[in-house]
Amino acid sequence: MYDLAGKKVWVAGHRGMVGSAVVRRLGSEPCELVVSDRKTVDLKRQSDVEAFMADTRPDAVVLAAAKVGGILANDTYPADFLYDNLMIEANIIDASHRVGVEKLLFLGSSCIYPKLAAQPIEESSLLTGPLEPTNEWYAIAKIAGIKLAQAYRKQYGYDFISAMPTNLYGPGDNFDLNSSHVMPALIRKAHEAKIAGAPSITMWGTGTPRREFLHCDDCADALVFLLKNYSGYEHVNVGSGEDVTILELTQLVCEVVGYTGEIVHDFSKPDGTPRKLMSADRLREMGWAPKIELRAGIRDAYDAFLTGHYSERVQGSAA
Ligand code: GFB
């Protein structure tokens, strides 16, 4: 429905895990890529974003820029997660309107859904119940982003759409143990314990929460698919359709890394939402399915960690 041939596409958040995966994926499309330099364009500053947009005038925008982090970072820095994300998305969506962007894809997160939503979570579950407290700030910002895209579509007729990725992982992830998500944290812990010959690694919480994981390259493929083939008011889930317990994930990571020590709990850390498996039906019915199986994906993420293809900062990439 949207032909990328000859189009100028701005990937906002191109240094982050998802944004860089989208840049890689768009490399095989006949479009022109544009990225902004964080030294001159602070996405939280409206004047910076407006000047960049007026200067570059992209035809399409992938809004993958966001302040992201794992459960502890979300819980510790609520003001940053709410303010930064509200500013980034408001500035980019409004500036897109001002320069007449033809197509915009906003990236949210599966944490937008109610903590106790019926599983697998349908897109229609949005705003049907209370949020998970550890990440309600990030979730509120992401819900506002979906609503902004819908509002500009409704008021001005723009083709602005939203995708809700599940928990993502892969090359370019953040491996800092205080701010990362669970996957990179476990890869790093298992690797360092293997090298040190340590008797155990520590897993946060009870290990019983279930999470759904998707490799960032699968996510990028789905996002480009949606950019080209979807035009609608409602957001679309982007997931693998399968979940595992955190204990199962820890065991799988240890197997891939080759660590055979014990797994011990740190019960002082939060579990977060008990389960957030999204329904993958909508995207599958449109004709898209993931290709990277979890074990192979973890292997790829581990290789990226070993070769230094990662960041230790909470940085610009949605999820
Ligand atoms: O990935 P994660 O930080 O975030 O944690 P959420 C997922 C689960 O893994 C939680 C457990 O139950 C954690 O307690 N876990 C076990 C660990 N060991 C570790 C560890 O070493 N590090 C981390 N980080 N977790 C985030 C939201 O929620 O998901 C964000 O806070 C966003 O807003 C993101 O939506 C996708 O899956 O709980």
Short mmCIF file of C-alpha atoms and ligand atoms in Angstrom, two decimals:
data_model
loop_
_atom_site.label_atom_id
_atom_site.label_comp_id
_atom_site.label_asym_id
_atom_site.label_seq_id
_atom_site.Cartn_x
_atom_site.Cartn_y
_atom_site.Cartn_z
CA MET A 1 0.00 0.00 0.00
CA TYR A 2 2.93 2.41 0.63
CA ASP A 3 5.66 2.17 -1.98
CA LEU A 4 9.07 2.99 -0.48
CA ALA A 5 10.73 3.44 -3.89
CA GLY A 6 12.46 6.82 -4.03
CA LYS A 7 11.12 7.85 -0.61
CA LYS A 8 13.22 9.66 1.98
CA VAL A 9 12.84 7.77 5.27
CA TRP A 10 13.97 9.16 8.63
CA VAL A 11 14.72 6.49 11.21
CA ALA A 12 14.56 8.37 14.51
CA GLY A 13 16.61 6.48 17.12
CA HIS A 14 18.99 4.91 14.58
CA ARG A 15 21.70 4.26 17.21
CA GLY A 16 19.45 2.11 19.35
CA MET A 17 18.91 -1.64 19.02
CA VAL A 18 15.62 -1.42 17.09
CA GLY A 19 16.48 1.71 15.12
CA SER A 20 19.78 0.23 13.93
CA ALA A 21 17.97 -2.99 12.96
CA VAL A 22 15.45 -0.93 10.96
CA VAL A 23 18.33 0.90 9.23
CA ARG A 24 19.87 -2.50 8.32
CA ARG A 25 16.52 -3.77 7.03
CA LEU A 26 15.75 -0.62 5.03
CA GLY A 27 19.14 -1.07 3.35
CA SER A 28 17.46 -3.62 1.08
CA GLU A 29 14.60 -1.27 0.14
CA PRO A 30 14.86 1.24 -2.74
CA CYS A 31 14.52 4.24 -0.41
CA GLU A 32 16.84 6.98 0.81
CA LEU A 33 17.70 6.83 4.51
CA VAL A 34 18.11 9.88 6.73
CA VAL A 35 19.29 9.93 10.34
CA SER A 36 19.72 12.78 12.81
CA ASP A 37 22.92 13.52 14.69
CA ARG A 38 22.38 13.57 18.45
CA LYS A 39 25.07 16.27 18.80
CA THR A 40 22.92 18.76 16.88
CA VAL A 41 19.39 17.38 17.26
CA ASP A 42 18.09 16.74 20.78
CA LEU A 43 14.80 14.95 20.13
CA LYS A 44 13.44 16.27 23.43
CA ARG A 45 13.73 19.86 22.10
CA GLN A 46 10.89 20.94 19.86
CA SER A 47 12.96 23.60 18.07
CA ASP A 48 15.71 21.06 17.23
CA VAL A 49 13.21 18.59 15.81
CA GLU A 50 11.30 21.22 13.84
CA ALA A 51 14.53 22.60 12.34
CA PHE A 52 15.75 19.12 11.40
CA MET A 53 12.43 18.24 9.78
CA ALA A 54 12.17 21.53 7.88
CA ASP A 55 15.70 20.95 6.61
CA THR A 56 15.43 17.28 5.62
CA ARG A 57 11.68 16.99 4.77
CA PRO A 58 11.38 13.21 4.98
CA ASP A 59 8.51 11.42 3.21
CA ALA A 60 8.28 8.77 5.92
CA VAL A 61 9.33 8.49 9.57
CA VAL A 62 10.05 5.43 11.72
CA LEU A 63 9.75 6.67 15.30
CA ALA A 64 12.08 4.22 17.06
CA ALA A 65 13.63 6.83 19.36
CA ALA A 66 12.81 6.36 23.03
CA LYS A 67 14.19 6.25 26.53
CA VAL A 68 14.16 2.51 27.23
CA GLY A 69 15.32 0.19 29.98
CA GLY A 70 14.55 -2.89 32.03
CA ILE A 71 12.29 -3.30 35.01
CA LEU A 72 14.65 -1.67 37.54
CA ALA A 73 15.46 1.36 35.38
CA ASN A 74 11.75 1.91 34.67
CA ASP A 75 10.94 1.70 38.37
CA THR A 76 13.85 3.93 39.48
CA TYR A 77 13.60 6.78 36.94
CA PRO A 78 9.85 7.34 36.40
CA ALA A 79 10.22 11.04 35.58
CA ASP A 80 12.81 10.35 32.86
CA PHE A 81 10.79 7.52 31.33
CA LEU A 82 7.60 9.60 31.24
CA TYR A 83 9.00 13.03 30.31
CA ASP A 84 11.63 11.99 27.78
CA ASN A 85 9.28 9.71 25.90
CA LEU A 86 6.40 12.19 25.87
CA MET A 87 8.66 14.92 24.53
CA ILE A 88 10.35 12.77 21.87
CA GLU A 89 7.10 11.41 20.44
CA ALA A 90 5.17 14.70 20.66
CA ASN A 91 7.94 16.63 18.94
CA ILE A 92 8.40 14.12 16.14
CA ILE A 93 4.71 13.49 15.47
CA ASP A 94 3.80 17.19 15.45
CA ALA A 95 6.82 18.13 13.30
CA SER A 96 5.81 15.35 10.88
CA HIS A 97 2.44 17.06 10.56
CA ARG A 98 4.07 20.45 10.00
CA VAL A 99 6.16 19.24 7.05
CA GLY A 100 3.47 16.92 5.66
CA VAL A 101 5.11 13.53 6.24
CA GLU A 102 3.19 10.93 4.21
CA LYS A 103 3.68 7.94 6.52
CA LEU A 104 4.78 7.63 10.14
CA LEU A 105 5.28 4.46 12.15
CA PHE A 106 5.29 4.88 15.93
CA LEU A 107 6.78 2.14 18.11
CA GLY A 108 5.18 1.36 21.45
CA SER A 109 5.65 -1.58 23.78
CA SER A 110 3.69 -4.56 25.12
CA CYS A 111 3.70 -2.88 28.56
CA ILE A 112 0.89 -0.58 27.36
CA TYR A 113 -1.59 -3.35 28.18
CA PRO A 114 -3.25 -3.87 31.58
CA LYS A 115 -1.18 -5.86 34.08
CA LEU A 116 -3.78 -8.61 34.22
CA ALA A 117 -4.99 -8.54 30.60
CA ALA A 118 -6.46 -11.80 29.22
CA GLN A 119 -3.76 -13.79 27.41
CA PRO A 120 -2.82 -13.78 24.61
CA ILE A 121 -3.35 -10.02 24.64
CA GLU A 122 -5.48 -8.69 21.80
CA GLU A 123 -4.92 -5.15 20.51
CA SER A 124 -8.41 -4.29 21.84
CA SER A 125 -7.24 -4.80 25.45
CA LEU A 126 -5.68 -1.34 25.52
CA LEU A 127 -7.08 0.85 28.33
CA THR A 128 -9.28 -1.89 29.80
CA GLY A 129 -7.54 -2.14 33.21
CA PRO A 130 -4.79 -0.89 35.55
CA LEU A 131 -1.16 -0.95 34.38
CA GLU A 132 1.84 -2.79 35.88
CA PRO A 133 3.25 -0.33 38.49
CA THR A 134 6.97 -0.93 37.69
CA ASN A 135 6.56 0.51 34.20
CA GLU A 136 3.36 2.54 34.22
CA TRP A 137 5.31 5.74 33.44
CA TYR A 138 6.80 4.32 30.25
CA ALA A 139 3.45 2.72 29.41
CA ILE A 140 1.54 5.99 29.83
CA ALA A 141 4.02 7.75 27.51
CA LYS A 142 3.67 5.00 24.91
CA ILE A 143 -0.14 5.05 25.15
CA ALA A 144 0.02 8.82 24.60
CA GLY A 145 2.13 8.16 21.49
CA ILE A 146 -0.48 5.78 20.07
CA LYS A 147 -3.18 8.33 20.79
CA LEU A 148 -1.16 11.13 19.18
CA ALA A 149 -0.76 9.10 15.99
CA GLN A 150 -4.50 8.35 16.04
CA ALA A 151 -5.39 11.98 16.73
CA TYR A 152 -3.37 13.31 13.78
CA ARG A 153 -4.90 10.60 11.60
CA LYS A 154 -8.41 11.55 12.76
CA GLN A 155 -8.03 15.32 12.66
CA TYR A 156 -5.81 15.76 9.59
CA GLY A 157 -6.08 12.45 7.71
CA TYR A 158 -2.40 11.49 8.02
CA ASP A 159 -1.30 7.90 7.49
CA PHE A 160 0.27 7.60 10.94
CA ILE A 161 0.32 4.04 12.34
CA SER A 162 1.57 2.32 15.52
CA ALA A 163 3.24 -1.04 16.21
CA MET A 164 3.56 -2.66 19.66
CA PRO A 165 6.68 -4.83 19.85
CA THR A 166 7.10 -7.42 22.58
CA ASN A 167 10.33 -7.76 24.65
CA LEU A 168 13.14 -7.39 22.11
CA TYR A 169 16.76 -8.49 22.16
CA GLY A 170 19.72 -8.83 19.80
CA PRO A 171 22.79 -6.98 18.51
CA GLY A 172 23.05 -3.42 19.82
CA ASP A 173 21.32 -4.25 23.10
CA ASN A 174 22.17 -2.58 26.41
CA PHE A 175 24.22 -4.95 28.61
CA ASP A 176 24.49 -2.71 31.67
CA LEU A 177 23.24 -4.85 34.57
CA ASN A 178 21.33 -2.04 36.32
CA SER A 179 19.49 -0.63 33.34
CA SER A 180 19.18 -3.54 30.89
CA HIS A 181 16.33 -5.88 30.12
CA VAL A 182 16.48 -9.48 31.27
CA MET A 183 17.96 -11.09 28.15
CA PRO A 184 21.18 -9.06 27.87
CA ALA A 185 21.58 -9.18 31.67
CA LEU A 186 21.45 -12.97 31.70
CA ILE A 187 23.81 -13.29 28.72
CA ARG A 188 26.35 -11.08 30.48
CA LYS A 189 25.97 -12.79 33.86
CA ALA A 190 26.28 -16.28 32.38
CA HIS A 191 29.30 -15.29 30.29
CA GLU A 192 31.14 -13.58 33.15
CA ALA A 193 30.38 -16.48 35.52
CA LYS A 194 31.70 -18.96 32.93
CA ILE A 195 34.92 -17.00 32.47
CA ALA A 196 35.40 -16.57 36.23
CA GLY A 197 34.47 -20.19 37.02
CA ALA A 198 31.85 -18.82 39.44
CA PRO A 199 29.59 -21.40 41.14
CA SER A 200 26.33 -19.52 40.48
CA ILE A 201 24.57 -16.66 38.71
CA THR A 202 21.79 -14.54 40.15
CA MET A 203 18.37 -14.27 38.54
CA TRP A 204 16.10 -11.48 39.77
CA GLY A 205 12.75 -12.36 41.31
CA THR A 206 10.96 -15.69 41.43
CA GLY A 207 11.66 -16.79 37.84
CA THR A 208 7.94 -17.50 37.36
CA PRO A 209 6.93 -14.45 35.25
CA ARG A 210 6.45 -15.32 31.60
CA ARG A 211 7.85 -13.16 28.81
CA GLU A 212 7.64 -13.24 25.03
CA PHE A 213 10.86 -12.48 23.13
CA LEU A 214 11.52 -11.34 19.56
CA HIS A 215 14.89 -10.79 17.88
CA CYS A 216 15.34 -7.15 16.79
CA ASP A 217 15.94 -8.18 13.16
CA ASP A 218 12.57 -9.97 13.10
CA CYS A 219 11.04 -6.87 14.65
CA ALA A 220 12.64 -4.61 12.02
CA ASP A 221 11.33 -6.88 9.27
CA ALA A 222 7.82 -6.67 10.73
CA LEU A 223 8.05 -2.88 11.01
CA VAL A 224 9.06 -2.46 7.37
CA PHE A 225 6.25 -4.87 6.45
CA LEU A 226 3.77 -2.66 8.33
CA LEU A 227 5.21 0.53 6.83
CA LYS A 228 4.55 -0.87 3.37
CA ASN A 229 1.34 -2.82 3.94
CA TYR A 230 -0.65 -1.37 6.83
CA SER A 231 -2.71 1.76 7.06
CA GLY A 232 -5.15 1.82 9.96
CA TYR A 233 -6.24 3.55 13.14
CA GLU A 234 -5.53 0.68 15.53
CA HIS A 235 -2.03 -0.30 16.67
CA VAL A 236 -0.68 -3.75 15.69
CA ASN A 237 1.09 -6.23 17.99
CA VAL A 238 4.54 -7.40 16.89
CA GLY A 239 5.60 -10.56 18.67
CA SER A 240 6.65 -14.17 18.32
CA GLY A 241 3.39 -15.60 19.70
CA GLU A 242 5.26 -17.74 22.27
CA ASP A 243 6.50 -17.09 25.78
CA VAL A 244 8.77 -18.74 28.37
CA THR A 245 9.22 -18.37 32.11
CA ILE A 246 12.18 -16.30 33.27
CA LEU A 247 13.65 -19.48 34.81
CA GLU A 248 13.33 -21.29 31.45
CA LEU A 249 14.97 -18.33 29.74
CA THR A 250 17.82 -18.33 32.28
CA GLN A 251 18.41 -22.05 31.68
CA LEU A 252 18.36 -21.56 27.91
CA VAL A 253 20.82 -18.64 28.08
CA CYS A 254 23.14 -20.73 30.28
CA GLU A 255 23.01 -23.58 27.74
CA VAL A 256 23.80 -21.27 24.80
CA VAL A 257 26.61 -19.53 26.70
CA GLY A 258 27.95 -22.84 28.03
CA TYR A 259 27.62 -22.05 31.71
CA THR A 260 26.82 -25.01 33.95
CA GLY A 261 26.72 -23.44 37.44
CA GLU A 262 23.75 -22.94 39.72
CA ILE A 263 20.98 -20.37 39.25
CA VAL A 264 20.10 -18.50 42.46
CA HIS A 265 17.31 -15.99 43.11
CA ASP A 266 17.50 -12.36 44.22
CA PHE A 267 14.06 -12.04 45.77
CA SER A 268 14.63 -8.35 46.57
CA LYS A 269 14.12 -7.52 42.88
CA PRO A 270 10.63 -7.13 41.36
CA ASP A 271 8.92 -9.72 39.17
CA GLY A 272 6.85 -7.17 37.31
CA THR A 273 3.83 -8.24 35.35
CA PRO A 274 3.14 -12.00 35.63
CA ARG A 275 2.61 -12.53 31.91
CA LYS A 276 2.37 -10.42 28.73
CA LEU A 277 2.02 -12.73 25.77
CA MET A 278 0.54 -10.75 22.90
CA SER A 279 -1.78 -12.18 20.30
CA ALA A 280 0.19 -12.41 17.04
CA ASP A 281 -2.95 -13.13 14.98
CA ARG A 282 -3.42 -9.75 13.37
CA LEU A 283 0.07 -9.53 11.87
CA ARG A 284 0.03 -13.20 10.84
CA GLU A 285 -3.29 -12.70 9.06
CA MET A 286 -1.66 -9.85 7.14
CA GLY A 287 1.05 -12.30 6.02
CA TRP A 288 4.02 -11.72 8.34
CA ALA A 289 5.70 -14.27 10.63
CA PRO A 290 9.00 -14.25 12.57
CA LYS A 291 11.97 -16.26 11.28
CA ILE A 292 14.47 -16.30 14.16
CA GLU A 293 13.86 -19.06 16.72
CA LEU A 294 14.69 -18.20 20.34
CA ARG A 295 17.80 -20.37 20.79
CA ALA A 296 19.34 -19.16 17.51
CA GLY A 297 18.46 -15.60 18.42
CA ILE A 298 20.17 -15.89 21.81
CA ARG A 299 23.24 -17.30 20.06
CA ASP A 300 23.28 -14.27 17.76
CA ALA A 301 22.87 -11.86 20.70
CA TYR A 302 25.69 -13.64 22.55
CA ASP A 303 27.95 -13.36 19.50
CA ALA A 304 27.15 -9.64 19.34
CA PHE A 305 28.08 -9.32 23.03
CA LEU A 306 31.36 -11.16 22.45
CA THR A 307 32.26 -8.91 19.52
CA GLY A 308 31.39 -5.73 21.42
CA HIS A 309 28.29 -4.90 19.38
CA TYR A 310 26.35 -3.43 22.28
CA SER A 311 25.84 -0.37 24.43
CA GLU A 312 25.90 0.04 28.19
CA ARG A 313 23.67 3.11 28.18
CA VAL A 314 19.92 3.40 28.33
CA GLN A 315 19.66 4.69 24.81
CA GLY A 316 17.48 5.59 21.92
CA SER A 317 15.53 2.58 20.84
CA ALA A 318 11.99 1.62 21.45
CA ALA A 319 10.58 -1.52 23.07
O1 GFB B 1 13.26 -7.51 30.91
P1 GFB B 1 12.85 -6.92 32.19
O2 GFB B 1 13.80 -6.00 32.87
O3 GFB B 1 11.51 -6.08 32.04
O4 GFB B 1 12.51 -8.09 33.24
P2 GFB B 1 9.92 -6.35 31.97
C1 GFB B 1 11.73 -9.19 32.90
C2 GFB B 1 11.71 -10.19 34.03
O5 GFB B 1 13.00 -10.79 34.16
C3 GFB B 1 11.33 -9.63 35.40
C4 GFB B 1 13.38 -10.79 35.52
O6 GFB B 1 10.52 -10.56 36.09
C5 GFB B 1 12.70 -9.54 36.10
O7 GFB B 1 12.63 -9.59 37.51
N1 GFB B 1 14.84 -10.83 35.63
C6 GFB B 1 15.58 -11.86 36.13
C7 GFB B 1 15.70 -9.84 35.31
N2 GFB B 1 16.85 -11.56 36.17
C8 GFB B 1 16.99 -10.31 35.66
C9 GFB B 1 18.09 -9.47 35.41
O8 GFB B 1 19.24 -9.78 35.70
N3 GFB B 1 17.83 -8.25 34.85
C10 GFB B 1 16.56 -7.85 34.51
N4 GFB B 1 16.38 -6.65 33.94
N5 GFB B 1 15.47 -8.63 34.75
C11 GFB B 1 10.07 -4.08 30.82
C12 GFB B 1 9.47 -2.72 31.08
O9 GFB B 1 9.41 -4.91 31.66
O10 GFB B 1 9.83 -4.56 29.52
C13 GFB B 1 9.69 -1.80 29.99
O11 GFB B 1 9.92 -2.25 32.32
C14 GFB B 1 9.44 -2.41 28.64
O12 GFB B 1 8.88 -0.68 30.17
C15 GFB B 1 10.14 -3.73 28.50
O13 GFB B 1 8.06 -2.56 28.43
C16 GFB B 1 9.86 -4.43 27.19
O14 GFB B 1 9.56 -7.28 30.85
O15 GFB B 1 9.36 -6.71 33.30
#
